[in-house]
Coordinates of C-alpha atoms in Angstrom, one line a residue:
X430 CA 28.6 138.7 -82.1
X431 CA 30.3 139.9 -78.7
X432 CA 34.0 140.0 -78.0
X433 CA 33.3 139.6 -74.6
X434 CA 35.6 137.8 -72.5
X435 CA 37.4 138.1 -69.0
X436 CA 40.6 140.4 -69.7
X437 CA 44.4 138.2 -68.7
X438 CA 47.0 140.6 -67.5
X439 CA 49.2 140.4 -70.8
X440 CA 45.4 141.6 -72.6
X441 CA 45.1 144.2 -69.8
X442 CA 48.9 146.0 -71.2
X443 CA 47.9 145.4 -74.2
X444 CA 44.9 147.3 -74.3
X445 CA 46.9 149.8 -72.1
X446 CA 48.9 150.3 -74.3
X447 CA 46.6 152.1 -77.2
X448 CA 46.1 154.9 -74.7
X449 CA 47.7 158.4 -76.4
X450 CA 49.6 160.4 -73.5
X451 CA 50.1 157.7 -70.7
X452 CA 52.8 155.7 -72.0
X453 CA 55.7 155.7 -74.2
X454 CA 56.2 153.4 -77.2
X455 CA 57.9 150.1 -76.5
X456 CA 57.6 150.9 -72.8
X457 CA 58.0 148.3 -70.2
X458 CA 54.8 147.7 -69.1
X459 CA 53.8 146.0 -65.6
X460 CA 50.3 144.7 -64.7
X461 CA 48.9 144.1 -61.2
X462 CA 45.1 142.6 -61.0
X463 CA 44.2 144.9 -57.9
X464 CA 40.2 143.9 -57.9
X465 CA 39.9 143.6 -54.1
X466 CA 36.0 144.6 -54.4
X467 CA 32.9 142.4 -55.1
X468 CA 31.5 143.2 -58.8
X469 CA 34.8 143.5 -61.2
X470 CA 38.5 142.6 -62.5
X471 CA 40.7 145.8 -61.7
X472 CA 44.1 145.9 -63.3
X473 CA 46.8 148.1 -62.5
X474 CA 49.0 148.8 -65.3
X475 CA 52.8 151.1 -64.8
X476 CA 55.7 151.4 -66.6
X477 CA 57.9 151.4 -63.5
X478 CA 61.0 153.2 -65.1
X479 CA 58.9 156.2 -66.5
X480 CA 56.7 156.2 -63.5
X481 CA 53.4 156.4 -65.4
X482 CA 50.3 154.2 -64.8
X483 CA 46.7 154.1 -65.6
X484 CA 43.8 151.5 -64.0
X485 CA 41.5 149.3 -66.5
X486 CA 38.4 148.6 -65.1
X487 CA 36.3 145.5 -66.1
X488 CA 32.9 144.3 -65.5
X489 CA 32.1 140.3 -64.9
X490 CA 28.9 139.0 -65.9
X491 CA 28.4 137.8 -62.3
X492 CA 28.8 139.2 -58.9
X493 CA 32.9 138.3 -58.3
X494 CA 32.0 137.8 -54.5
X495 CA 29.4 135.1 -54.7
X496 CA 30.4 133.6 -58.5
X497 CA 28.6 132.4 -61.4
X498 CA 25.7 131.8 -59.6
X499 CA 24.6 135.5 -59.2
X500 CA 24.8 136.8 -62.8
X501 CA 24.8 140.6 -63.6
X502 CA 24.4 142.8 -66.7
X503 CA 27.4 144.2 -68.4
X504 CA 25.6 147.4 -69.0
X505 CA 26.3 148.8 -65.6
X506 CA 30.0 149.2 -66.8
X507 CA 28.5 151.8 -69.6
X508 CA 26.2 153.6 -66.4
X509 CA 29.5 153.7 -64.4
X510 CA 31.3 155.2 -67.3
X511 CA 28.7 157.5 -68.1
X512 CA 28.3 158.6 -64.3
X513 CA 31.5 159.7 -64.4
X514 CA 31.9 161.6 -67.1
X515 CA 28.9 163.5 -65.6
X516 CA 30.3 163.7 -62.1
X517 CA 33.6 165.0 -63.7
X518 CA 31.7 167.8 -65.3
X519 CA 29.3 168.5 -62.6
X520 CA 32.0 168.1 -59.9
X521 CA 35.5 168.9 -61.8
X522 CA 38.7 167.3 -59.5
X523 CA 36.6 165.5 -57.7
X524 CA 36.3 162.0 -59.4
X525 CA 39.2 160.2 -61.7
X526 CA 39.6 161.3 -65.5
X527 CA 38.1 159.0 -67.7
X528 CA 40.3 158.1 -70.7
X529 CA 37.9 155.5 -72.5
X530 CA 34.9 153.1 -72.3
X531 CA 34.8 150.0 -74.3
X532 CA 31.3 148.8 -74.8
X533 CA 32.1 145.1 -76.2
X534 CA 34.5 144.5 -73.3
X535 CA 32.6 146.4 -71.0
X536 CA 35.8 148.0 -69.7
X537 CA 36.9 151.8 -68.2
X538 CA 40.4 152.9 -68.5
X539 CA 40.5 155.6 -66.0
X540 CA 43.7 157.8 -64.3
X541 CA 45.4 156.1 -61.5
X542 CA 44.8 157.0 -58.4
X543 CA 47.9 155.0 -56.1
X544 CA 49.3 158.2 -54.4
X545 CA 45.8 158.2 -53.0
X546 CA 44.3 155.7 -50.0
X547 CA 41.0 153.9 -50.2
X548 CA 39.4 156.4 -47.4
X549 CA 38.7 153.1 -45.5
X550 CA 42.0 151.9 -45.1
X551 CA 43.1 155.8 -44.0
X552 CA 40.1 155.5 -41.1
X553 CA 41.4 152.7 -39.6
X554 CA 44.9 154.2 -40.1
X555 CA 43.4 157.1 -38.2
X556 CA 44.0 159.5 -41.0
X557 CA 43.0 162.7 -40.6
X558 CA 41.4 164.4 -43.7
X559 CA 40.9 168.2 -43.2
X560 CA 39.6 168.9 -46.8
X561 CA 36.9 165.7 -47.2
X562 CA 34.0 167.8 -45.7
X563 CA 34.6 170.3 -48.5
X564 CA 35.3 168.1 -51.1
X565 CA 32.7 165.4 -50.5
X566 CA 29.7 168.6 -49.8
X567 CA 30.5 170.1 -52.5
X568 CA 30.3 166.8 -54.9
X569 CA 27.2 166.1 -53.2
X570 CA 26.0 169.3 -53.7
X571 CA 26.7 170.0 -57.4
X572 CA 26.2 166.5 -58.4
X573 CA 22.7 166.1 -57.0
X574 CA 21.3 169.9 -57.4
X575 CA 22.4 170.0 -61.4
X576 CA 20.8 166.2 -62.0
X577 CA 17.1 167.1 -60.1
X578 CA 14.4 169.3 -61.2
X579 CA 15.5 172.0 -59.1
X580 CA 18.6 172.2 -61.2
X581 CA 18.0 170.3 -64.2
X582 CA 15.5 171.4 -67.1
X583 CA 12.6 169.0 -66.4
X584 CA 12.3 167.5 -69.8
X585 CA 15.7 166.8 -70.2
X586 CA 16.5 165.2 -66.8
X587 CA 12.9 162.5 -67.6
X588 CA 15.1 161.9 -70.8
X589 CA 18.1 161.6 -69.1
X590 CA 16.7 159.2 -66.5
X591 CA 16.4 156.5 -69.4
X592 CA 20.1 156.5 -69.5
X593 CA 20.5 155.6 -65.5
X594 CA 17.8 152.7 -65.7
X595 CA 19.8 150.2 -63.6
X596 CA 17.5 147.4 -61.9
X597 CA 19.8 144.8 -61.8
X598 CA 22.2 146.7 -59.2
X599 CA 19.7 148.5 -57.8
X600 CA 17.9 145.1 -56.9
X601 CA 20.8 144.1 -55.2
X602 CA 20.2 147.3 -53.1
X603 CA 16.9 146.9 -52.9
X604 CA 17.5 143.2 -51.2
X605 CA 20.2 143.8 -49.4
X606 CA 19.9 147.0 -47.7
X607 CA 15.9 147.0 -47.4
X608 CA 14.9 143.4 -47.2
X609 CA 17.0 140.9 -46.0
X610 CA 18.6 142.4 -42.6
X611 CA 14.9 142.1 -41.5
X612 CA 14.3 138.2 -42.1
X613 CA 16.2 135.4 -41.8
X614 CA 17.3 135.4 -45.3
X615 CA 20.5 132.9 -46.6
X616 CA 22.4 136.1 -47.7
X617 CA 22.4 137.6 -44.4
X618 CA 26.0 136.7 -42.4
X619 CA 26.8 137.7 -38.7
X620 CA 28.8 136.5 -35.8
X621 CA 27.2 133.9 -34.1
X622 CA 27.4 136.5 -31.1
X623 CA 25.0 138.6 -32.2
X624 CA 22.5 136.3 -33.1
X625 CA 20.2 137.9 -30.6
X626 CA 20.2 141.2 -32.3
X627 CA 20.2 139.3 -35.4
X628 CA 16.7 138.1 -34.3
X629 CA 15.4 141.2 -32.8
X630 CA 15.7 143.3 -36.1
X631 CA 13.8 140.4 -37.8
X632 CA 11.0 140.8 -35.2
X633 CA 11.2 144.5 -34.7
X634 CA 7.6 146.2 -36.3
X635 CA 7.8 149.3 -35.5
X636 CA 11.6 149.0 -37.0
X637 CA 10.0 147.4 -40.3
X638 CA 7.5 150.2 -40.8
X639 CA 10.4 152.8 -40.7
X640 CA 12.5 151.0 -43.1
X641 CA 9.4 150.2 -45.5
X642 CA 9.0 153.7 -45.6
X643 CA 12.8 154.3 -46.5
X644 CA 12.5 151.3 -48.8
X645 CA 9.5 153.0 -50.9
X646 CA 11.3 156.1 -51.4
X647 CA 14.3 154.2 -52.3
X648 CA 12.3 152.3 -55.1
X649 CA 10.0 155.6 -56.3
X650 CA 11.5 158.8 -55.5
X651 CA 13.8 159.6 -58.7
X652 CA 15.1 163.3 -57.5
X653 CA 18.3 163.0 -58.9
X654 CA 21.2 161.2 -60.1
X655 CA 22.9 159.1 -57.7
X656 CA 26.5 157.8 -57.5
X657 CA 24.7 154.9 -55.7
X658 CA 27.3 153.6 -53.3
X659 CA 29.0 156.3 -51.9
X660 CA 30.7 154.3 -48.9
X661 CA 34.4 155.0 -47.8
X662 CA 35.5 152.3 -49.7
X663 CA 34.4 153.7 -52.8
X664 CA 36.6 157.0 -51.8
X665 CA 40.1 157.8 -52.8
X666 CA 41.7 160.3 -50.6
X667 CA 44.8 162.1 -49.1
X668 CA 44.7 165.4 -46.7
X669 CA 45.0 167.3 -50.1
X670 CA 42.5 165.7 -52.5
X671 CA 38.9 164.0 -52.7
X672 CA 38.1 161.5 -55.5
X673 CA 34.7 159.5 -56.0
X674 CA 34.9 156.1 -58.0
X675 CA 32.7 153.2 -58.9
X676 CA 29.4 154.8 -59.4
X677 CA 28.0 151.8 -61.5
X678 CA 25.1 151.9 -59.1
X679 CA 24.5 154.7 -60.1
X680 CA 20.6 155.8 -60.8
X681 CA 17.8 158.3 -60.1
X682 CA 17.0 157.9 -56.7
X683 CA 16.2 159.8 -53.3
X684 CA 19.1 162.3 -52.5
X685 CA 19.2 160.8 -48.8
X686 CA 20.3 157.7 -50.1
X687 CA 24.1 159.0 -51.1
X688 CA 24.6 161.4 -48.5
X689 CA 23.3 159.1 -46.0
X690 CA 26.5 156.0 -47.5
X691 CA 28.6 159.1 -46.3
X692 CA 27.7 159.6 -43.1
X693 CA 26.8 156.3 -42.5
X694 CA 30.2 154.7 -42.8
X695 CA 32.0 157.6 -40.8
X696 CA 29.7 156.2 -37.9
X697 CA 30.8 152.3 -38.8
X698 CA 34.2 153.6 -38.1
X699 CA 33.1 155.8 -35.1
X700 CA 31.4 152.2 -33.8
X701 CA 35.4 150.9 -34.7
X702 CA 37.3 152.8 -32.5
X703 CA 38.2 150.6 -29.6
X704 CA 39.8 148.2 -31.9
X705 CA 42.2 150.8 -34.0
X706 CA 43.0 153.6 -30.8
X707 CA 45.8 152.5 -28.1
X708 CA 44.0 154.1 -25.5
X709 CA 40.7 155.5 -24.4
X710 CA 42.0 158.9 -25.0
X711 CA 42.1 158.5 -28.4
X712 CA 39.9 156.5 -29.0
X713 CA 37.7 159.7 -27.9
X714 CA 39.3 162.5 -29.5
X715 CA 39.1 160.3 -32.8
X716 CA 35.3 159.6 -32.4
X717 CA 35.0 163.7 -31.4
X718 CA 37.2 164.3 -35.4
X719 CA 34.4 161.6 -37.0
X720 CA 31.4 163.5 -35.3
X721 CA 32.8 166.9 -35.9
X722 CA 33.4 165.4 -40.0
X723 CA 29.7 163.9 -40.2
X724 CA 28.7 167.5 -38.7
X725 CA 31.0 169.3 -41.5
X726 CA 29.8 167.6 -43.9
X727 CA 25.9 167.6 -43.7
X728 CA 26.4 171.7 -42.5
X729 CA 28.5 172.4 -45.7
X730 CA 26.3 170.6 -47.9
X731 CA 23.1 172.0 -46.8
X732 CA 24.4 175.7 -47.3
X733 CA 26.3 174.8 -50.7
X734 CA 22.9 173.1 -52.3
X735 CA 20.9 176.2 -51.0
X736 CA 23.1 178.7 -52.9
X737 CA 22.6 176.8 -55.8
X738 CA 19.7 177.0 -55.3
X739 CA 18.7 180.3 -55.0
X740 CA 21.4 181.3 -57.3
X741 CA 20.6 178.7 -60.2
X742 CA 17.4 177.3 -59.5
X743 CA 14.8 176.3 -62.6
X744 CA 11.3 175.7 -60.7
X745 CA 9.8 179.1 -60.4
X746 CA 7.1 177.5 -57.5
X747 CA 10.3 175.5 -56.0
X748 CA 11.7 179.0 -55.6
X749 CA 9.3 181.1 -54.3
X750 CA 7.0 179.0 -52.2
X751 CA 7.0 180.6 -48.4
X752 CA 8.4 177.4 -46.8
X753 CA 9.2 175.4 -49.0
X754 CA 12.9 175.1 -49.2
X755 CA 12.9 174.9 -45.5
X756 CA 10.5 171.7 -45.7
X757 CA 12.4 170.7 -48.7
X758 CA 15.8 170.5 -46.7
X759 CA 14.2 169.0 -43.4
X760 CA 12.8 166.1 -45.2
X761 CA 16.1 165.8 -47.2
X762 CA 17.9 165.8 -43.7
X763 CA 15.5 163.2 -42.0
X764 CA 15.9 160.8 -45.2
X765 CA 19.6 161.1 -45.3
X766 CA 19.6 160.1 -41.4
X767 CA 17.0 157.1 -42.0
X768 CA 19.3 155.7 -44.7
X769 CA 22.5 155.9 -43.1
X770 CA 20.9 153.7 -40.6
X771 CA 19.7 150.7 -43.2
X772 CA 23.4 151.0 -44.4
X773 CA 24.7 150.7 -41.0
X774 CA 22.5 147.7 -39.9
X775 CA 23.2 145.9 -43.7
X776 CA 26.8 146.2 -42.9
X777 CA 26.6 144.5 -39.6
X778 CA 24.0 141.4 -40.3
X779 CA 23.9 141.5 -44.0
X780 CA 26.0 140.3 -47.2
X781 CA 28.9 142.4 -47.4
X782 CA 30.6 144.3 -44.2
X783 CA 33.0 146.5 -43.8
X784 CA 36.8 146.0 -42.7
X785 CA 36.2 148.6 -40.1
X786 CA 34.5 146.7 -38.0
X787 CA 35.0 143.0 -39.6
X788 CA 39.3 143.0 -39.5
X789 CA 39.0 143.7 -35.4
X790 CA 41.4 140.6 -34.2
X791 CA 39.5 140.6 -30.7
X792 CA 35.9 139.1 -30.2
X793 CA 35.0 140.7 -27.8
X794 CA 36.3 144.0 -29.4
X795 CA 34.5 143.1 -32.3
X796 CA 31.3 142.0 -30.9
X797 CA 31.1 145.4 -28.9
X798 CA 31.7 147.7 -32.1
X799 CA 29.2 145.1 -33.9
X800 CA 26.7 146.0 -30.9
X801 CA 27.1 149.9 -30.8
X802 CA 27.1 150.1 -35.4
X803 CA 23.8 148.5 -34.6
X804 CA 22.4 150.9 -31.9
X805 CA 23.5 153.7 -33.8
X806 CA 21.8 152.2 -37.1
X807 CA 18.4 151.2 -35.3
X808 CA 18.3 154.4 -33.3
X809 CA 18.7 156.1 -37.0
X810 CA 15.9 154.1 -38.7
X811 CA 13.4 154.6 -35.5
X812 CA 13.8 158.0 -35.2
X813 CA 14.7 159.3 -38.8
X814 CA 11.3 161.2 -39.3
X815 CA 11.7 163.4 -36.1
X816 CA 15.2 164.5 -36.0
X817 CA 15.0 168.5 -37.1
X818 CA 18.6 169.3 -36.7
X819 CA 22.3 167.7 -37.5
X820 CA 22.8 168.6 -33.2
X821 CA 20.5 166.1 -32.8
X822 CA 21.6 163.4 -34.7
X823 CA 24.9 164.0 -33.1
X824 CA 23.8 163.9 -30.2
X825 CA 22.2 160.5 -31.0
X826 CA 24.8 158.5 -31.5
X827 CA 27.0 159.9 -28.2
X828 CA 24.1 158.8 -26.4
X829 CA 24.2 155.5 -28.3
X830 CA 27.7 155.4 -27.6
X831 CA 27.3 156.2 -24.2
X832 CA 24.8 153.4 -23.7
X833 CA 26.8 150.5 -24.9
X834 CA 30.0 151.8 -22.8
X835 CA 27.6 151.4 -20.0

């Protein structure tokens, strides 16, 4: 019989409490439910006075933004767990320490992460982050070579696979990425000012075949381990240090898919600007710092992955084909740059947006960073299968950019 139940706050310290190293006997505790996302309760438990903390994380059987009406499978707290672990290993520094999972409650306790910002929040704050394109190449990089069959023994990555079987989440992907922003389905949500592009990506064909293409890959491709939803609110970050959470997406999927969240949600921001800069000034040498990031980081990953490649690569044929790891990387870049565009139109007409954009107080503002997200996005999907360089997708969205400022 399952102990199951939603945790309370005084549970929460409780349970926090059993945890060798974090906290002293008889300790003080505080608890502060910090769940601010869509899927789960997040507690935040401190002793104030010794200045020690540590995060419970626990997963509802129902999606927390819409309620009881969407249920969801427990499990993915185990896949979430589990992804971690791996990304700890795989990626060491780079995602939180995981202290313990708790199958019956379906519960993480995991290091705190509070001296770090959501990246998200830092964006709009107009951090600046010199070490993310290091940090987040090199977890895509490790992470994603050592789970495919470039990297991975073949045999044990197909048994490995069974592990990371996750259709429930990945339905909601599926749906809400790759189907609904192209019909007028009940979950999509947009200002009533947009409506008109609202209705041209509904009646868009050539727009549908690109992202039908995306969407098989999406749904057949399984070339390695994914975190899943790698967006910027699923970042923790200072100018120092780089930490992934919440992979419970997380399953074996196109490689495209994560590094395209990346990049994709440094342009939401980019599309953001007017309404967090003073001035036009900044607002342009802030875009120029996002461009030059997106640039860092799909440069750095490319040259990271292929030294792992040739340095620790399984697949004799993989290896030694004339050709082949230069097709290998071109496709890799042109999916990456087709699925950054389905995030960035999702975002804009779909479920769940993104405070970048969402939190600007003006309309107009708003409407305008709503307008250029989706000229980046659509010029993104259209285009994905002939861009040949990272120059070129730069140069993309200035012209986008430059467009809309028009």
């Amino acid at each position: 019989m399952s102990t199951y139940h939603p945790l309370s706050e005084a549970e929460a310290i409780e349970i926090a409490r059993t945890i060798e190293g974090v906290f002293e006997p008889g300790a003080e505790l505080v608890s502060r439910e910090i769940g601010d996302g869509n899927l789960n309760l997040v507690f935040h438990i401190s002793d104030p006075a010794a200045g020690s903390s540590i995060i419970l994380k626990q997963a509802l059987p129902y999606a927390k933004v819409v309620g009881e009406s969407w249920p969801l499978t427990l499990d993915r707290a185990r896949i979430e767990s589990e992804a971690l672990i791996l990304e700890g290993q795989l990626a060491p520094g780079l995602v939180p320490n995981v202290y313990l999972y708790d199958q019956d409650l379906a519960l993480t306790i995991m290091e705190d992460l509070s001296d770090h910002v959501i990246m998200r929040q830092g964006l709009m704050n107009s951090g600046r982050y010199p070490l993310f394109a290091e940090h987040i190449s090199t977890f895509l990089a490790q992470t994603l070579f050592f789970t495919s069959d470039l990297g991975h023994n073949q045999q044990e990555k197909k048994l490995r696979t069974s592990g990371f079987i996750n259709p429930e989440l990945c339905k909601i992907t599926e749906d809400l990425i790759f189907d609904h922003p192209y019909t007028d389905a009940d979950t999509n949500s947009f200002d009533p000012a947009i409506r008109d592009e609202a209705e041209a990506l509904w009646n868009d064909g050539a727009l549908h075949l690109e992202v039908a293409l995306l969407r098989e890959k999406f749904l057949t491709h399984s070339q390695a381990l994914l975190h899943g939803d790698l967006h910027t609110g699923s970042i923790f970050i200072t100018p120092e240090s780089t930490k992934v959470i919440d992979p419970e997406f997380a399953y074996y999927g196109p490689m495209g898919f994560d590094i395209g969240a990346v990049i994709a949600n440094l342009f939401l921001n980019f599309a953001s600007r007017e309404g967090w800069d003073k001035t036009a000034a900044e607002r342009e040498e802030y875009q120029a710092y996002l461009l030059q990031t997106v640039k860092d980081v799909l440069e750095k990953f490319e040259a990271k992955f292929l030294a792992l490649w040739n340095e620790q690569g399984v697949d004799r044929l993989a290896g030694s084909a004339p050709g082949y790891k230069e097709n290998y990387m071109q496709r890799l870049l042109q999916d990456t740059i087709g699925f950054a565009g389905c995030k960035m139109v999702r975002r804009i007409v779909g479920l769940a947006h993104v405070a970048d954009i969402d939190k600007i107080q003006d309309a107009a503002v708003r409407e305008r960073a709503q307008r250029l997200a989706l000229r980046i996005g659509k010029t993104l999907i259209t285009s994905n299968r002939s861009f040949t360089s990272v120059n070129q997708l730069i140069d993309a969205v200035q012209t986008a950019n430059a467009a809309v400022k028009a």
